[in-house]
mmCIF file of C-alpha atoms in Angstrom:
data_model
loop_
_atom_site.group_PDB
_atom_site.id
_atom_site.type_symbol
_atom_site.label_atom_id
_atom_site.label_comp_id
_atom_site.label_asym_id
_atom_site.label_seq_id
_atom_site.Cartn_x
_atom_site.Cartn_y
_atom_site.Cartn_z
ATOM 1 C CA UNK A 1 93.390 109.431 128.648
ATOM 2 C CA UNK A 2 95.044 108.087 131.788
ATOM 3 C CA UNK A 3 98.693 107.136 131.801
ATOM 4 C CA UNK A 4 100.433 107.368 128.458
ATOM 5 C CA UNK A 5 102.866 104.636 127.494
ATOM 6 C CA UNK A 6 106.214 105.420 125.894
ATOM 7 C CA UNK A 7 104.862 104.254 122.526
ATOM 8 C CA UNK A 8 101.769 106.455 122.821
ATOM 9 C CA UNK A 9 103.922 109.497 123.627
ATOM 10 C CA UNK A 10 106.056 108.674 120.584
ATOM 11 C CA UNK A 11 102.985 108.250 118.395
ATOM 12 C CA UNK A 12 100.945 111.248 119.523
ATOM 13 C CA UNK A 13 102.627 113.901 121.625
ATOM 14 C CA UNK A 14 105.975 114.244 119.859
ATOM 15 C CA UNK A 15 104.509 114.728 116.374
ATOM 16 C CA UNK A 16 102.183 117.422 117.739
ATOM 17 C CA UNK A 17 105.102 119.010 119.564
ATOM 18 C CA UNK A 18 107.080 119.133 116.330
ATOM 19 C CA UNK A 19 104.158 120.878 114.623
ATOM 20 C CA UNK A 20 104.058 123.485 117.390
ATOM 21 C CA UNK A 21 107.848 123.926 117.249
ATOM 22 C CA UNK A 22 107.635 124.692 113.535
ATOM 23 C CA UNK A 23 104.719 127.116 113.946
ATOM 24 C CA UNK A 24 106.213 128.881 116.957
ATOM 25 C CA UNK A 25 109.894 128.624 116.034
ATOM 26 C CA UNK A 26 110.012 129.122 112.275
ATOM 27 C CA UNK A 27 107.092 131.537 111.954
ATOM 28 C CA UNK A 28 106.206 134.709 113.813
ATOM 29 C CA UNK A 29 103.302 137.155 113.534
ATOM 30 C CA UNK A 30 104.028 140.247 111.437
ATOM 31 C CA UNK A 31 104.971 143.188 113.632
ATOM 32 C CA UNK A 32 105.543 141.050 116.721
ATOM 33 C CA UNK A 33 108.069 142.431 119.160
ATOM 34 C CA UNK A 34 109.284 138.998 120.205
ATOM 35 C CA UNK A 35 110.367 138.083 116.673
ATOM 36 C CA UNK A 36 108.926 134.623 117.082
ATOM 37 C CA UNK A 37 110.036 133.957 120.636
ATOM 38 C CA UNK A 38 107.021 132.576 122.470
ATOM 39 C CA UNK A 39 107.050 132.619 126.264
ATOM 40 C CA UNK A 40 105.430 129.525 127.745
ATOM 41 C CA UNK A 41 107.083 129.714 131.122
ATOM 42 C CA UNK A 42 103.924 129.787 133.167
ATOM 43 C CA UNK A 43 102.461 126.462 134.210
ATOM 44 C CA UNK A 44 99.117 127.186 132.538
ATOM 45 C CA UNK A 45 100.718 128.007 129.181
ATOM 46 C CA UNK A 46 102.950 124.929 129.341
ATOM 47 C CA UNK A 47 99.960 122.721 130.148
ATOM 48 C CA UNK A 48 97.976 124.246 127.285
ATOM 49 C CA UNK A 49 100.842 123.761 124.824
ATOM 50 C CA UNK A 50 101.230 120.150 126.002
ATOM 51 C CA UNK A 51 97.507 119.482 125.561
ATOM 52 C CA UNK A 52 97.505 121.070 122.095
ATOM 53 C CA UNK A 53 100.583 119.007 121.138
ATOM 54 C CA UNK A 54 98.822 115.830 122.252
ATOM 55 C CA UNK A 55 95.627 116.635 120.335
ATOM 56 C CA UNK A 56 97.462 117.747 117.176
ATOM 57 C CA UNK A 57 99.786 114.733 117.374
ATOM 58 C CA UNK A 58 96.866 112.359 117.857
ATOM 59 C CA UNK A 59 95.127 113.869 114.848
ATOM 60 C CA UNK A 60 98.310 113.633 112.739
ATOM 61 C CA UNK A 61 98.833 109.998 113.728
ATOM 62 C CA UNK A 62 95.212 109.047 113.034
ATOM 63 C CA UNK A 63 95.176 110.760 109.631
ATOM 64 C CA UNK A 64 98.537 109.177 108.810
ATOM 65 C CA UNK A 65 97.243 105.689 109.675
ATOM 66 C CA UNK A 66 93.955 106.229 107.846
ATOM 67 C CA UNK A 67 95.203 107.889 104.648
ATOM 68 C CA UNK A 68 98.956 108.020 104.048
ATOM 69 C CA UNK A 69 100.156 104.804 105.668
ATOM 70 C CA UNK A 70 97.945 102.411 103.659
ATOM 71 C CA UNK A 71 99.264 103.998 100.456
ATOM 72 C CA UNK A 72 102.905 103.827 101.586
ATOM 73 C CA UNK A 73 102.412 100.247 102.793
ATOM 74 C CA UNK A 74 100.791 99.196 99.512
ATOM 75 C CA UNK A 75 103.613 100.735 97.446
ATOM 76 C CA UNK A 76 106.313 99.052 99.555
ATOM 77 C CA UNK A 77 104.570 95.675 99.233
ATOM 78 C CA UNK A 78 104.921 95.925 95.442
ATOM 79 C CA UNK A 79 108.523 94.782 95.936
ATOM 80 C CA UNK A 80 108.666 90.982 95.895
ATOM 81 C CA UNK A 81 111.261 90.442 98.641
ATOM 82 C CA UNK A 82 109.080 92.299 101.148
ATOM 83 C CA UNK A 83 106.059 90.104 100.504
ATOM 84 C CA UNK A 84 105.111 87.015 102.495
ATOM 85 C CA UNK A 85 103.877 85.186 99.415
ATOM 86 C CA UNK A 86 104.779 86.741 96.044
ATOM 87 C CA UNK A 87 102.138 84.518 94.412
ATOM 88 C CA UNK A 88 99.287 86.342 96.155
ATOM 89 C CA UNK A 89 97.525 88.654 93.748
ATOM 90 C CA UNK A 90 98.365 92.312 94.259
ATOM 91 C CA UNK A 91 95.383 94.479 95.094
ATOM 92 C CA UNK A 92 95.092 97.842 93.385
ATOM 93 C CA UNK A 93 92.043 99.082 95.286
ATOM 94 C CA UNK A 94 93.577 101.657 97.612
ATOM 95 C CA UNK A 95 90.418 101.805 99.716
ATOM 96 C CA UNK A 96 90.449 98.168 100.821
ATOM 97 C CA UNK A 97 93.230 96.077 102.384
ATOM 98 C CA UNK A 98 94.831 93.517 100.086
ATOM 99 C CA UNK A 99 94.990 89.815 100.953
ATOM 100 C CA UNK A 100 98.714 90.292 101.655
ATOM 101 C CA UNK A 101 98.084 93.128 104.101
ATOM 102 C CA UNK A 102 95.287 91.289 105.865
ATOM 103 C CA UNK A 103 97.262 88.014 106.142
ATOM 104 C CA UNK A 104 100.324 89.879 107.347
ATOM 105 C CA UNK A 105 98.397 91.814 110.009
ATOM 106 C CA UNK A 106 96.643 88.700 111.302
ATOM 107 C CA UNK A 107 99.913 86.750 111.484
ATOM 108 C CA UNK A 108 101.607 89.643 113.284
ATOM 109 C CA UNK A 109 98.766 90.003 115.797
ATOM 110 C CA UNK A 110 98.757 86.259 116.516
ATOM 111 C CA UNK A 111 102.519 86.097 117.007
ATOM 112 C CA UNK A 112 102.717 89.341 118.988
ATOM 113 C CA UNK A 113 100.980 87.674 121.935
ATOM 114 C CA UNK A 114 103.087 84.502 121.713
ATOM 115 C CA UNK A 115 105.733 84.553 124.414
ATOM 116 C CA UNK A 116 109.239 84.295 122.988
ATOM 117 C CA UNK A 117 108.123 85.207 119.477
ATOM 118 C CA UNK A 118 110.324 87.660 117.593
ATOM 119 C CA UNK A 119 107.133 89.340 116.356
ATOM 120 C CA UNK A 120 106.350 90.466 119.900
ATOM 121 C CA UNK A 121 109.341 92.828 119.690
ATOM 122 C CA UNK A 122 108.306 94.426 116.402
ATOM 123 C CA UNK A 123 105.816 96.906 117.882
ATOM 124 C CA UNK A 124 108.519 99.280 119.156
ATOM 125 C CA UNK A 125 110.181 99.234 115.754
ATOM 126 C CA UNK A 126 106.826 100.002 114.112
ATOM 127 C CA UNK A 127 106.329 102.862 116.575
ATOM 128 C CA UNK A 128 109.645 104.368 115.456
ATOM 129 C CA UNK A 129 108.569 104.141 111.813
ATOM 130 C CA UNK A 130 105.278 105.903 112.516
ATOM 131 C CA UNK A 131 107.136 108.505 114.583
ATOM 132 C CA UNK A 132 109.358 109.307 111.603
ATOM 133 C CA UNK A 133 106.411 109.584 109.233
ATOM 134 C CA UNK A 134 104.334 111.643 111.691
ATOM 135 C CA UNK A 135 107.304 113.931 112.398
ATOM 136 C CA UNK A 136 107.467 114.689 108.691
ATOM 137 C CA UNK A 137 103.730 115.342 108.588
ATOM 138 C CA UNK A 138 104.098 117.515 111.696
ATOM 139 C CA UNK A 139 106.720 119.677 110.000
ATOM 140 C CA UNK A 140 104.575 120.027 106.888
ATOM 141 C CA UNK A 141 101.451 120.877 108.907
ATOM 142 C CA UNK A 142 103.445 123.418 110.930
ATOM 143 C CA UNK A 143 104.479 125.128 107.702
ATOM 144 C CA UNK A 144 100.920 124.983 106.397
ATOM 145 C CA UNK A 145 99.556 126.613 109.568
ATOM 146 C CA UNK A 146 102.241 129.332 109.557
ATOM 147 C CA UNK A 147 101.597 130.017 105.877
ATOM 148 C CA UNK A 148 97.797 130.100 106.339
ATOM 149 C CA UNK A 149 98.207 132.562 109.225
ATOM 150 C CA UNK A 150 100.296 134.764 106.952
ATOM 151 C CA UNK A 151 103.143 134.825 109.460
ATOM 152 C CA UNK A 152 106.689 135.734 108.501
ATOM 153 C CA UNK A 153 109.466 133.150 108.599
ATOM 154 C CA UNK A 154 112.980 132.898 109.882
ATOM 155 C CA UNK A 155 114.443 131.919 106.505
ATOM 156 C CA UNK A 156 117.356 129.852 107.838
ATOM 157 C CA UNK A 157 115.063 127.835 110.133
ATOM 158 C CA UNK A 158 112.578 127.426 107.291
ATOM 159 C CA UNK A 159 115.278 126.002 104.996
ATOM 160 C CA UNK A 160 116.523 123.740 107.777
ATOM 161 C CA UNK A 161 113.042 122.376 108.428
ATOM 162 C CA UNK A 162 112.473 121.693 104.711
ATOM 163 C CA UNK A 163 115.673 119.648 104.626
ATOM 164 C CA UNK A 164 114.644 117.969 107.851
ATOM 165 C CA UNK A 165 111.274 116.884 106.431
ATOM 166 C CA UNK A 166 113.015 115.287 103.445
ATOM 167 C CA UNK A 167 115.507 113.501 105.688
ATOM 168 C CA UNK A 168 112.756 112.298 108.036
ATOM 169 C CA UNK A 169 110.591 110.896 105.224
ATOM 170 C CA UNK A 170 113.557 109.164 103.550
ATOM 171 C CA UNK A 171 114.608 107.717 106.915
ATOM 172 C CA UNK A 172 111.021 106.590 107.531
ATOM 173 C CA UNK A 173 110.811 104.779 104.195
ATOM 174 C CA UNK A 174 114.249 103.199 104.650
ATOM 175 C CA UNK A 175 113.377 102.100 108.193
ATOM 176 C CA UNK A 176 110.016 100.784 106.961
ATOM 177 C CA UNK A 177 111.609 98.713 104.159
ATOM 178 C CA UNK A 178 114.044 97.181 106.663
ATOM 179 C CA UNK A 179 111.168 96.454 109.039
ATOM 180 C CA UNK A 180 109.067 94.763 106.339
ATOM 181 C CA UNK A 181 112.029 92.639 105.221
ATOM 182 C CA UNK A 182 112.656 91.529 108.811
ATOM 183 C CA UNK A 183 108.947 91.017 109.494
ATOM 184 C CA UNK A 184 108.629 88.873 106.342
ATOM 185 C CA UNK A 185 111.283 86.519 107.683
ATOM 186 C CA UNK A 186 109.743 86.435 111.171
ATOM 187 C CA UNK A 187 106.217 85.780 109.940
ATOM 188 C CA UNK A 188 107.270 83.057 107.474
ATOM 189 C CA UNK A 189 108.833 80.967 110.246
#
C-alpha cells in the first residue's frame, strides 16, 4: 500500500481501530482472567493489530461508500437549499446516481484541480465527514462482532459506546449538511 496519506489514515485505519477498541475494550471472552484487558505490547502483536485495523477500516469505508453513503447523500439532497439546481428532477432509484449527484461530482472534480479554487479545499472536510460516519459504523460492527462471539460486556463501556455512536452519527449528518450547503455555494460560482 506504500505510504499512507493523512486522509487515507483517517478514512481507513482509524475506523478499523475503533472497531477493534470496541471488541477488545467493551467485550471480553467468558471466563477470561484478564477481564477484557488485551496485551499487545509485543511488536508482532501491535503490527498484527495495526494491519487488522487497516483491513477492517478499509472494508468499513468501502462498504460505507458503496451502500450507506449514497442513501444518506440522496436523502440530504431532498432538501432544496442543499441542491445546485432545485429544478433538476429528483431521482428515486437508489441504485443509480441522480443527475444532481453526477453534476455535483463532476463540478467538484473539475474545480478540485483548479488552483485557487475553494473546491480544492473541500476534500479534507469530506474526509472528516466520512471519518465520522465510518467511526459510527466501526462502533456498531465492534458490537456486532462481540455479540456474535458471545463475549460478555463491560456494561458502563457498552452504554458509553452506544451514546457515542448516536453522537457520532448526528455529528456526521450535521457536518455533512453544512458541507453540502457550503459546496453548493462554491460550485454555483
